[in-house]
mmCIF file of C-alpha atoms and ligand atoms in Angstrom:
data_model
loop_
_atom_site.group_PDB
_atom_site.id
_atom_site.type_symbol
_atom_site.label_atom_id
_atom_site.label_comp_id
_atom_site.label_asym_id
_atom_site.label_seq_id
_atom_site.Cartn_x
_atom_site.Cartn_y
_atom_site.Cartn_z
ATOM 1 C CA MET R 30 -66.225 -133.203 -64.143
ATOM 2 C CA CYS R 31 -69.987 -133.381 -64.061
ATOM 3 C CA SER R 32 -70.484 -130.044 -62.345
ATOM 4 C CA SER R 33 -67.799 -128.312 -64.367
ATOM 5 C CA ASP R 34 -69.442 -129.610 -67.542
ATOM 6 C CA LEU R 35 -72.689 -128.020 -66.460
ATOM 7 C CA GLU R 36 -70.948 -124.819 -65.600
ATOM 8 C CA GLY R 37 -69.440 -124.715 -69.037
ATOM 9 C CA GLN R 38 -72.843 -125.195 -70.644
ATOM 10 C CA GLY R 39 -74.353 -122.431 -68.577
ATOM 11 C CA LEU R 40 -71.690 -120.055 -69.731
ATOM 12 C CA GLN R 41 -72.169 -120.959 -73.322
ATOM 13 C CA ARG R 42 -75.883 -120.382 -73.216
ATOM 14 C CA LEU R 43 -75.487 -116.989 -71.585
ATOM 15 C CA LYS R 44 -73.090 -115.921 -74.284
ATOM 16 C CA PHE R 45 -75.408 -117.102 -77.008
ATOM 17 C CA GLN R 46 -78.322 -115.131 -75.596
ATOM 18 C CA GLN R 47 -76.298 -111.956 -75.402
ATOM 19 C CA GLU R 48 -75.382 -112.256 -79.015
ATOM 20 C CA GLN R 49 -79.014 -112.670 -79.912
ATOM 21 C CA HIS R 50 -80.031 -109.469 -78.185
ATOM 22 C CA PHE R 51 -77.293 -107.411 -79.703
ATOM 23 C CA THR R 52 -78.553 -105.507 -82.721
ATOM 24 C CA GLN R 53 -75.797 -105.060 -85.241
ATOM 25 C CA PRO R 54 -75.824 -101.863 -87.257
ATOM 26 C CA PRO R 55 -75.231 -102.455 -90.952
ATOM 27 C CA ALA R 56 -71.559 -102.719 -91.900
ATOM 28 C CA ARG R 57 -71.892 -99.553 -93.970
ATOM 29 C CA TYR R 58 -74.638 -96.985 -94.244
ATOM 30 C CA THR R 59 -75.667 -95.336 -97.436
ATOM 31 C CA ASP R 60 -77.125 -91.799 -97.297
ATOM 32 C CA ALA R 61 -80.578 -93.349 -97.416
ATOM 33 C CA SER R 62 -80.031 -96.070 -94.803
ATOM 34 C CA LEU R 63 -78.367 -93.603 -92.426
ATOM 35 C CA ILE R 64 -81.352 -91.290 -92.705
ATOM 36 C CA ARG R 65 -83.645 -94.267 -92.115
ATOM 37 C CA ALA R 66 -81.629 -95.173 -89.011
ATOM 38 C CA MET R 67 -81.925 -91.598 -87.719
ATOM 39 C CA GLU R 68 -85.653 -91.718 -88.333
ATOM 40 C CA GLU R 69 -86.024 -95.040 -86.533
ATOM 41 C CA ASN R 70 -84.023 -93.834 -83.547
ATOM 42 C CA GLY R 71 -85.860 -90.523 -83.355
ATOM 43 C CA ILE R 72 -82.701 -88.538 -84.009
ATOM 44 C CA GLY R 73 -83.355 -85.179 -85.585
ATOM 45 C CA ARG R 74 -86.261 -84.128 -87.722
ATOM 46 C CA PRO R 75 -86.855 -84.483 -91.470
ATOM 47 C CA SER R 76 -85.404 -81.006 -91.992
ATOM 48 C CA THR R 77 -82.165 -81.988 -90.242
ATOM 49 C CA TYR R 78 -81.524 -85.407 -91.830
ATOM 50 C CA ALA R 79 -79.875 -84.193 -95.023
ATOM 51 C CA PRO R 80 -77.806 -81.443 -93.317
ATOM 52 C CA THR R 81 -76.543 -84.020 -90.804
ATOM 53 C CA VAL R 82 -75.269 -86.245 -93.601
ATOM 54 C CA SER R 83 -73.677 -83.339 -95.471
ATOM 55 C CA THR R 84 -72.042 -82.046 -92.281
ATOM 56 C CA ILE R 85 -70.273 -85.308 -91.481
ATOM 57 C CA LEU R 86 -69.144 -85.432 -95.113
ATOM 58 C CA ASP R 87 -67.953 -81.801 -95.087
ATOM 59 C CA ARG R 88 -65.955 -82.383 -91.932
ATOM 60 C CA GLU R 89 -64.582 -85.573 -93.408
ATOM 61 C CA TYR R 90 -65.703 -87.745 -90.534
ATOM 62 C CA VAL R 91 -66.990 -90.007 -93.273
ATOM 63 C CA ILE R 92 -66.252 -90.221 -96.958
ATOM 64 C CA LYS R 93 -68.256 -91.700 -99.758
ATOM 65 C CA ASP R 94 -67.064 -95.036 -100.965
ATOM 66 C CA GLY R 95 -69.261 -95.542 -103.987
ATOM 67 C CA LYS R 96 -72.718 -95.112 -102.482
ATOM 68 C CA TYR R 97 -71.600 -96.186 -99.009
ATOM 69 C CA LEU R 98 -70.390 -93.930 -96.240
ATOM 70 C CA ARG R 99 -67.122 -94.937 -94.678
ATOM 71 C CA ALA R 100 -65.788 -93.500 -91.419
ATOM 72 C CA THR R 101 -62.379 -91.873 -91.773
ATOM 73 C CA PRO R 102 -59.665 -92.241 -89.108
ATOM 74 C CA LEU R 103 -60.456 -88.603 -88.252
ATOM 75 C CA GLY R 104 -64.119 -89.537 -87.772
ATOM 76 C CA VAL R 105 -63.243 -92.535 -85.635
ATOM 77 C CA THR R 106 -60.899 -90.413 -83.509
ATOM 78 C CA VAL R 107 -63.428 -87.613 -83.027
ATOM 79 C CA ASN R 108 -66.156 -90.124 -82.215
ATOM 80 C CA GLY R 109 -63.900 -91.846 -79.672
ATOM 81 C CA LEU R 110 -63.185 -88.511 -78.048
ATOM 82 C CA MET R 111 -66.876 -87.625 -77.915
ATOM 83 C CA GLU R 112 -67.826 -90.981 -76.454
ATOM 84 C CA ASP R 113 -65.107 -90.648 -73.880
ATOM 85 C CA LYS R 114 -65.804 -87.090 -72.782
ATOM 86 C CA PHE R 115 -69.459 -86.535 -73.659
ATOM 87 C CA SER R 116 -70.905 -90.005 -73.405
ATOM 88 C CA ASP R 117 -74.390 -88.748 -72.555
ATOM 89 C CA ILE R 118 -74.846 -86.371 -75.470
ATOM 90 C CA VAL R 119 -73.504 -88.705 -78.152
ATOM 91 C CA ASP R 120 -75.958 -91.291 -76.889
ATOM 92 C CA THR R 121 -78.768 -91.774 -79.408
ATOM 93 C CA ASN R 122 -81.278 -91.713 -76.530
ATOM 94 C CA PHE R 123 -80.154 -88.237 -75.543
ATOM 95 C CA THR R 124 -80.858 -86.839 -78.981
ATOM 96 C CA ALA R 125 -84.227 -88.525 -79.186
ATOM 97 C CA ARG R 126 -85.144 -87.319 -75.680
ATOM 98 C CA MET R 127 -84.064 -83.794 -76.514
ATOM 99 C CA GLU R 128 -86.211 -83.752 -79.645
ATOM 100 C CA LYS R 129 -89.178 -84.841 -77.542
ATOM 101 C CA ALA R 130 -88.454 -82.217 -74.913
ATOM 102 C CA LEU R 131 -88.225 -79.531 -77.611
ATOM 103 C CA ASP R 132 -91.584 -80.636 -78.984
ATOM 104 C CA ASP R 133 -92.922 -80.281 -75.475
ATOM 105 C CA VAL R 134 -91.618 -76.715 -75.323
ATOM 106 C CA GLU R 135 -93.289 -75.980 -78.626
ATOM 107 C CA GLN R 136 -96.590 -77.248 -77.317
ATOM 108 C CA GLY R 137 -96.260 -75.124 -74.203
ATOM 109 C CA GLY R 138 -95.687 -78.008 -71.798
ATOM 110 C CA THR R 139 -92.221 -76.992 -70.684
ATOM 111 C CA GLN R 140 -90.554 -73.637 -70.229
ATOM 112 C CA TRP R 141 -87.610 -73.404 -72.596
ATOM 113 C CA LYS R 142 -85.450 -71.793 -69.946
ATOM 114 C CA ALA R 143 -86.027 -74.681 -67.559
ATOM 115 C CA LEU R 144 -85.153 -77.179 -70.276
ATOM 116 C CA LEU R 145 -81.953 -75.363 -71.168
ATOM 117 C CA GLN R 146 -80.983 -75.125 -67.534
ATOM 118 C CA ARG R 147 -81.466 -78.848 -67.052
ATOM 119 C CA PHE R 148 -79.235 -79.493 -70.027
ATOM 120 C CA TYR R 149 -76.605 -76.833 -69.628
ATOM 121 C CA GLY R 150 -75.565 -77.418 -66.016
ATOM 122 C CA PRO R 151 -74.268 -80.983 -66.455
ATOM 123 C CA PHE R 152 -73.022 -80.182 -69.966
ATOM 124 C CA LYS R 153 -70.915 -77.265 -68.731
ATOM 125 C CA ASP R 154 -69.331 -79.527 -66.110
ATOM 126 C CA GLU R 155 -68.430 -82.066 -68.776
ATOM 127 C CA LEU R 156 -67.044 -79.369 -71.026
ATOM 128 C CA ASP R 157 -64.860 -77.957 -68.255
ATOM 129 C CA GLN R 158 -63.648 -81.430 -67.365
ATOM 130 C CA ALA R 159 -62.823 -82.238 -71.006
ATOM 131 C CA GLU R 160 -60.957 -78.954 -71.360
ATOM 132 C CA LYS R 161 -58.904 -79.786 -68.297
ATOM 133 C CA ASP R 162 -58.251 -83.390 -69.368
ATOM 134 C CA LEU R 163 -57.224 -82.448 -72.875
ATOM 135 C CA GLU R 164 -55.022 -79.503 -72.021
ATOM 136 C CA GLY R 165 -51.828 -79.920 -74.019
ATOM 137 C CA VAL R 166 -52.977 -83.266 -75.409
ATOM 138 C CA ARG R 167 -52.418 -83.700 -79.112
ATOM 139 C CA LEU R 168 -54.701 -86.360 -80.498
ATOM 140 C CA LYS R 169 -53.058 -88.446 -83.130
ATOM 141 C CA VAL R 170 -55.258 -89.478 -85.993
ATOM 142 C CA PRO R 171 -54.074 -92.881 -87.234
ATOM 143 C CA VAL R 172 -52.614 -92.772 -90.699
ATOM 144 C CA GLU R 173 -54.595 -94.245 -93.513
ATOM 145 C CA GLU R 174 -52.550 -95.892 -96.215
ATOM 146 C CA SER R 175 -53.341 -95.318 -99.849
ATOM 147 C CA GLU R 176 -52.629 -97.218 -103.032
ATOM 148 C CA GLU R 177 -50.670 -94.274 -104.361
ATOM 149 C CA VAL R 178 -46.903 -94.206 -104.522
ATOM 150 C CA CYS R 179 -44.821 -91.069 -103.896
ATOM 151 C CA ASP R 180 -43.716 -89.510 -107.210
ATOM 152 C CA LEU R 181 -40.356 -88.540 -105.725
ATOM 153 C CA CYS R 182 -39.207 -91.397 -103.508
ATOM 154 C CA GLY R 183 -41.583 -94.263 -104.275
ATOM 155 C CA LYS R 184 -42.912 -94.750 -100.737
ATOM 156 C CA GLN R 185 -46.523 -95.775 -100.223
ATOM 157 C CA MET R 186 -48.370 -92.512 -99.634
ATOM 158 C CA VAL R 187 -50.682 -91.908 -96.675
ATOM 159 C CA ILE R 188 -53.906 -89.926 -96.403
ATOM 160 C CA LYS R 189 -53.797 -86.927 -94.093
ATOM 161 C CA SER R 190 -56.387 -84.418 -93.042
ATOM 162 C CA GLY R 191 -55.467 -80.787 -93.162
ATOM 163 C CA ARG R 192 -57.132 -77.397 -93.106
ATOM 164 C CA PHE R 193 -58.315 -77.915 -96.656
ATOM 165 C CA GLY R 194 -59.413 -81.494 -96.279
ATOM 166 C CA ARG R 195 -57.873 -84.828 -97.062
ATOM 167 C CA PHE R 196 -54.733 -85.100 -99.160
ATOM 168 C CA LEU R 197 -52.001 -87.586 -99.946
ATOM 169 C CA ALA R 198 -48.667 -87.107 -98.217
ATOM 170 C CA CYS R 199 -45.380 -88.947 -98.412
ATOM 171 C CA PRO R 200 -44.674 -90.868 -95.202
ATOM 172 C CA GLY R 201 -41.003 -89.954 -95.690
ATOM 173 C CA TYR R 202 -41.677 -86.485 -94.246
ATOM 174 C CA PRO R 203 -39.583 -84.413 -93.395
ATOM 175 C CA GLU R 204 -36.961 -85.893 -95.774
ATOM 176 C CA CYS R 205 -39.544 -86.005 -98.552
ATOM 177 C CA THR R 206 -42.243 -83.329 -98.555
ATOM 178 C CA PHE R 207 -44.184 -84.523 -101.578
ATOM 179 C CA THR R 208 -47.979 -84.191 -101.379
ATOM 180 C CA LYS R 209 -50.732 -84.445 -103.939
ATOM 181 C CA PRO R 210 -54.491 -84.172 -104.074
ATOM 182 C CA LEU R 211 -56.374 -87.169 -102.802
ATOM 183 C CA VAL R 212 -58.118 -89.027 -105.506
ATOM 184 C CA VAL R 213 -61.582 -90.389 -104.842
ATOM 185 C CA VAL R 214 -62.994 -92.594 -107.554
ATOM 186 C CA MET R 215 -66.458 -91.541 -108.722
ATOM 187 C CA PRO R 216 -69.039 -93.551 -110.583
ATOM 188 C CA GLY R 217 -69.097 -93.250 -114.356
ATOM 189 C CA ARG R 218 -66.496 -92.966 -117.097
ATOM 190 C CA CYS R 219 -64.695 -90.060 -118.696
ATOM 191 C CA PRO R 220 -66.768 -88.839 -121.680
ATOM 192 C CA LYS R 221 -63.575 -88.075 -123.623
ATOM 193 C CA CYS R 222 -61.476 -91.188 -123.141
ATOM 194 C CA GLY R 223 -63.446 -93.644 -121.027
ATOM 195 C CA GLY R 224 -61.034 -93.353 -118.074
ATOM 196 C CA ARG R 225 -62.189 -93.443 -114.477
ATOM 197 C CA LEU R 226 -63.525 -90.246 -112.953
ATOM 198 C CA MET R 227 -61.931 -88.795 -109.847
ATOM 199 C CA LYS R 228 -63.073 -86.339 -107.250
ATOM 200 C CA ARG R 229 -60.406 -83.886 -106.290
ATOM 201 C CA THR R 230 -60.091 -80.903 -104.064
ATOM 202 C CA GLY R 231 -57.848 -77.939 -104.513
ATOM 203 C CA ASN R 232 -57.270 -74.555 -102.974
ATOM 204 C CA SER R 233 -57.880 -71.350 -104.788
ATOM 205 C CA LYS R 234 -54.740 -69.236 -104.529
ATOM 206 C CA LYS R 235 -56.869 -66.113 -104.925
ATOM 207 C CA THR R 236 -59.535 -66.680 -102.296
ATOM 208 C CA ASN R 237 -57.687 -69.311 -100.245
ATOM 209 C CA LYS R 238 -60.866 -71.373 -100.295
ATOM 210 C CA GLN R 239 -61.219 -75.059 -100.941
ATOM 211 C CA TYR R 240 -63.070 -76.275 -103.989
ATOM 212 C CA THR R 241 -64.089 -79.660 -105.302
ATOM 213 C CA TYR R 242 -63.990 -80.702 -108.910
ATOM 214 C CA TYR R 243 -64.112 -83.880 -110.923
ATOM 215 C CA CYS R 244 -61.721 -85.019 -113.591
ATOM 216 C CA CYS R 245 -60.510 -87.884 -115.698
ATOM 217 C CA GLU R 246 -57.887 -90.100 -114.080
ATOM 218 C CA PHE R 247 -55.544 -89.236 -116.957
ATOM 219 C CA VAL R 248 -55.524 -85.473 -116.366
ATOM 220 C CA GLY R 249 -51.880 -84.484 -115.945
ATOM 221 C CA ASN R 250 -50.769 -87.995 -116.866
ATOM 222 C CA ARG R 251 -47.079 -88.344 -117.528
ATOM 223 C CA ASP R 252 -47.723 -90.555 -120.516
ATOM 224 C CA GLU R 253 -48.593 -88.086 -123.307
ATOM 225 C CA GLU R 254 -50.486 -90.726 -125.256
ATOM 226 C CA LYS R 255 -52.877 -91.367 -122.402
ATOM 227 C CA LYS R 256 -53.221 -87.795 -121.247
ATOM 228 C CA CYS R 257 -56.746 -86.366 -121.055
ATOM 229 C CA ASP R 258 -58.077 -82.928 -120.121
ATOM 230 C CA PHE R 259 -61.610 -83.648 -118.977
ATOM 231 C CA MET R 260 -62.464 -81.603 -115.877
ATOM 232 C CA THR R 261 -65.769 -80.387 -114.544
ATOM 233 C CA TRP R 262 -67.440 -78.823 -111.509
ATOM 234 C CA ASP R 263 -70.397 -81.121 -112.015
ATOM 235 C CA VAL R 264 -70.856 -84.415 -110.226
ATOM 236 C CA PRO R 265 -70.786 -87.641 -112.234
ATOM 237 C CA VAL R 266 -73.679 -89.959 -111.357
ATOM 238 C CA ALA R 267 -73.974 -93.738 -111.386
ATOM 239 C CA ASP R 268 -76.880 -93.894 -113.831
ATOM 240 C CA ASP R 269 -75.856 -93.710 -117.473
ATOM 241 C CA CYS R 270 -77.810 -91.764 -120.050
ATOM 242 C CA PRO R 271 -80.631 -94.053 -121.260
ATOM 243 C CA PHE R 272 -80.159 -92.729 -124.820
ATOM 244 C CA CYS R 273 -76.407 -92.811 -125.457
ATOM 245 C CA GLY R 274 -75.115 -94.820 -122.490
ATOM 246 C CA GLN R 275 -72.613 -92.155 -121.466
ATOM 247 C CA THR R 276 -72.056 -90.994 -117.919
ATOM 248 C CA MET R 277 -74.451 -88.270 -116.839
ATOM 249 C CA PHE R 278 -73.651 -85.392 -114.509
ATOM 250 C CA LYS R 279 -75.547 -83.262 -112.062
ATOM 251 C CA LYS R 280 -74.935 -79.873 -110.544
ATOM 252 C CA ALA R 281 -73.018 -79.922 -107.276
ATOM 253 C CA GLY R 282 -74.605 -78.629 -104.090
ATOM 254 C CA LYS R 283 -77.361 -79.439 -101.687
ATOM 255 C CA GLY R 284 -80.747 -80.825 -102.572
ATOM 256 C CA ALA R 285 -81.873 -83.190 -105.304
ATOM 257 C CA LYS R 286 -80.414 -82.306 -108.685
ATOM 258 C CA LYS R 287 -81.519 -83.728 -111.974
ATOM 259 C CA PRO R 288 -78.791 -85.562 -113.889
ATOM 260 C CA TYR R 289 -78.266 -84.526 -117.493
ATOM 261 C CA CYS R 290 -76.435 -85.844 -120.519
ATOM 262 C CA ILE R 291 -73.455 -83.770 -121.699
ATOM 263 C CA ASN R 292 -73.032 -85.640 -124.985
ATOM 264 C CA GLU R 293 -73.741 -83.080 -127.707
ATOM 265 C CA LYS R 294 -74.516 -85.804 -130.209
ATOM 266 C CA CYS R 295 -77.161 -87.394 -127.985
ATOM 267 C CA GLU R 296 -80.856 -86.581 -128.342
ATOM 268 C CA ASN R 297 -80.957 -86.367 -124.554
ATOM 269 C CA PHE R 298 -78.237 -83.663 -124.516
ATOM 270 C CA THR R 299 -78.943 -80.800 -122.135
ATOM 271 C CA PRO R 300 -77.316 -77.491 -122.994
ATOM 272 C CA GLU R 301 -75.431 -75.660 -120.238
ATOM 273 C CA GLU R 302 -78.130 -73.030 -119.648
ATOM 274 C CA LYS R 303 -80.748 -75.696 -118.991
ATOM 275 C CA ARG R 304 -78.767 -77.639 -116.413
ATOM 276 C CA GLY R 305 -79.835 -75.462 -113.500
ATOM 277 C CA GLY R 306 -77.779 -73.089 -111.391
ATOM 278 C CA TRP R 307 -76.401 -71.624 -114.616
ATOM 279 C CA LYS R 308 -74.654 -68.287 -114.513
ATOM 280 C CA LYS R 309 -72.863 -66.746 -117.419
ATOM 281 C CA LYS R 310 -69.290 -66.198 -116.412
ATOM 282 C CA THR R 311 -66.899 -64.254 -118.556
ATOM 283 C CA GLY R 312 -64.216 -66.405 -120.056
ATOM 284 C CA ALA R 313 -64.596 -69.207 -117.553
ATOM 285 C CA ALA R 314 -66.205 -72.592 -116.992
ATOM 286 C CA GLN R 315 -67.190 -73.113 -120.592
ATOM 287 C CA ASP R 316 -67.772 -76.583 -121.843
ATOM 288 C CA GLY R 317 -68.151 -77.693 -118.219
ATOM 289 C CA GLU R 318 -64.475 -77.156 -117.586
ATOM 290 C CA VAL R 319 -62.695 -75.885 -114.534
ATOM 291 C CA PRO R 320 -61.643 -72.273 -115.152
ATOM 292 C CA ALA R 321 -57.959 -71.943 -115.950
ATOM 293 C CA GLU R 322 -57.085 -69.802 -112.945
ATOM 294 C CA GLU R 323 -58.583 -72.390 -110.603
ATOM 295 C CA LYS R 324 -57.000 -75.393 -112.240
ATOM 296 C CA PRO R 325 -55.115 -77.677 -109.919
ATOM 297 C CA ASP R 326 -51.354 -77.455 -109.778
ATOM 298 C CA ALA R 327 -50.765 -80.696 -111.628
ATOM 299 C CA ALA R 328 -52.566 -79.493 -114.709
ATOM 300 C CA ALA R 329 -51.691 -75.820 -114.419
ATOM 301 C CA LYS R 330 -47.969 -76.508 -114.597
ATOM 302 C CA LYS R 331 -48.233 -77.889 -118.107
ATOM 303 C CA PRO R 332 -48.281 -75.318 -120.905
ATOM 304 C CA ALA R 333 -51.878 -74.703 -121.941
ATOM 305 C CA ALA R 334 -51.202 -74.952 -125.672
ATOM 306 C CA LYS R 335 -49.736 -78.406 -125.296
ATOM 307 C CA ARG R 336 -52.710 -79.663 -123.331
ATOM 308 C CA LYS R 337 -55.099 -78.432 -125.963
ATOM 309 C CA THR R 338 -53.228 -80.189 -128.745
ATOM 310 C CA VAL R 339 -53.528 -83.448 -126.921
ATOM 311 C CA ALA R 340 -57.212 -82.896 -126.309
ATOM 312 C CA ALA R 341 -57.839 -82.085 -129.960
ATOM 313 C CA LYS R 342 -56.105 -85.241 -131.035
ATOM 314 C CA LYS R 343 -58.144 -87.305 -128.603
ATOM 315 C CA SER R 344 -61.544 -85.952 -129.523
ATOM 316 C CA PRO R 345 -61.597 -84.610 -133.071
ATOM 317 C CA ALA R 346 -65.325 -83.904 -132.777
ATOM 318 C CA LYS R 347 -64.714 -81.126 -130.311
ATOM 319 C CA LYS R 348 -63.128 -78.153 -132.023
ATOM 320 C CA LYS R 349 -60.871 -76.017 -129.939
ATOM 321 C CA ALA R 350 -58.765 -73.079 -130.990
HETATM 322 ZN ZN1 ZN X 422 -41.644 -89.281 -100.951
HETATM 323 ZN ZN1 ZN X 423 -60.419 -88.834 -120.016
HETATM 324 ZN ZN1 ZN X 424 -76.960 -89.139 -123.757
#
């Protein structure tokens, strides 16, 4: 009664205090807030901030959801594995301590060999242990459902990670083997038809390498009336052109790139050769388009002449043979 009441109160207060001390990370980081968090925690150095963000994106541990970074099931799985097997090195304190120790080496305070030895001994033990523990273990990455429906059987498609990155697969496998490129919605609108812009990845049949391109949501659309052919290597940006209000693009790749307007009728229009990183290619990538031989399957299957007719009808301003 009286004493148990008190006991209950004590418990409650303890719980409350713990909650107060617990610092919640933001629900989602942006590139900028993640870099700020690394800075605040002493992880890495200015020269490593940007590469760290691009590495976790390249490996698809996170994907961009608008301007926010969202962990993928693959990322969550890999992180869980790291925390389980290498709890000390995925600790933020470890990284910060290591940076300090490296600075100390630079200033002549510590011998680099001694530092490496201190690190490598325990690390090697962990590595050996992990190798033993994980022998024959196949980690299952949880499936991520998508909004897309299988073209063949109508099942809700799932997102899988493969050698060439994330793609949509039919959950009816092996009965249904349908897959298609994963569509990531980008900021901006299609300059030809106003449709949404998608990020897609494909594999070059020639070089067997993965490439990323951007296209209108209506590329390869089954409805001829809605079909659009806008495709580009360049990245659509969130800020519209201040002159014509159309979506601007920037060159893909690392480092800050200046967005430019691709609207030929706009006074802010930037011709191809002034957009940076411009190389004259023979018979390819004109008009900011994906070269024909690298076009994704969906579009490549359609006869080229037909596609062009549709495009010409859609945008009479742009003359195409
Ligand atoms: Zn299917
Ligand atoms: Zn379009
Ligand atoms: Zn413009």
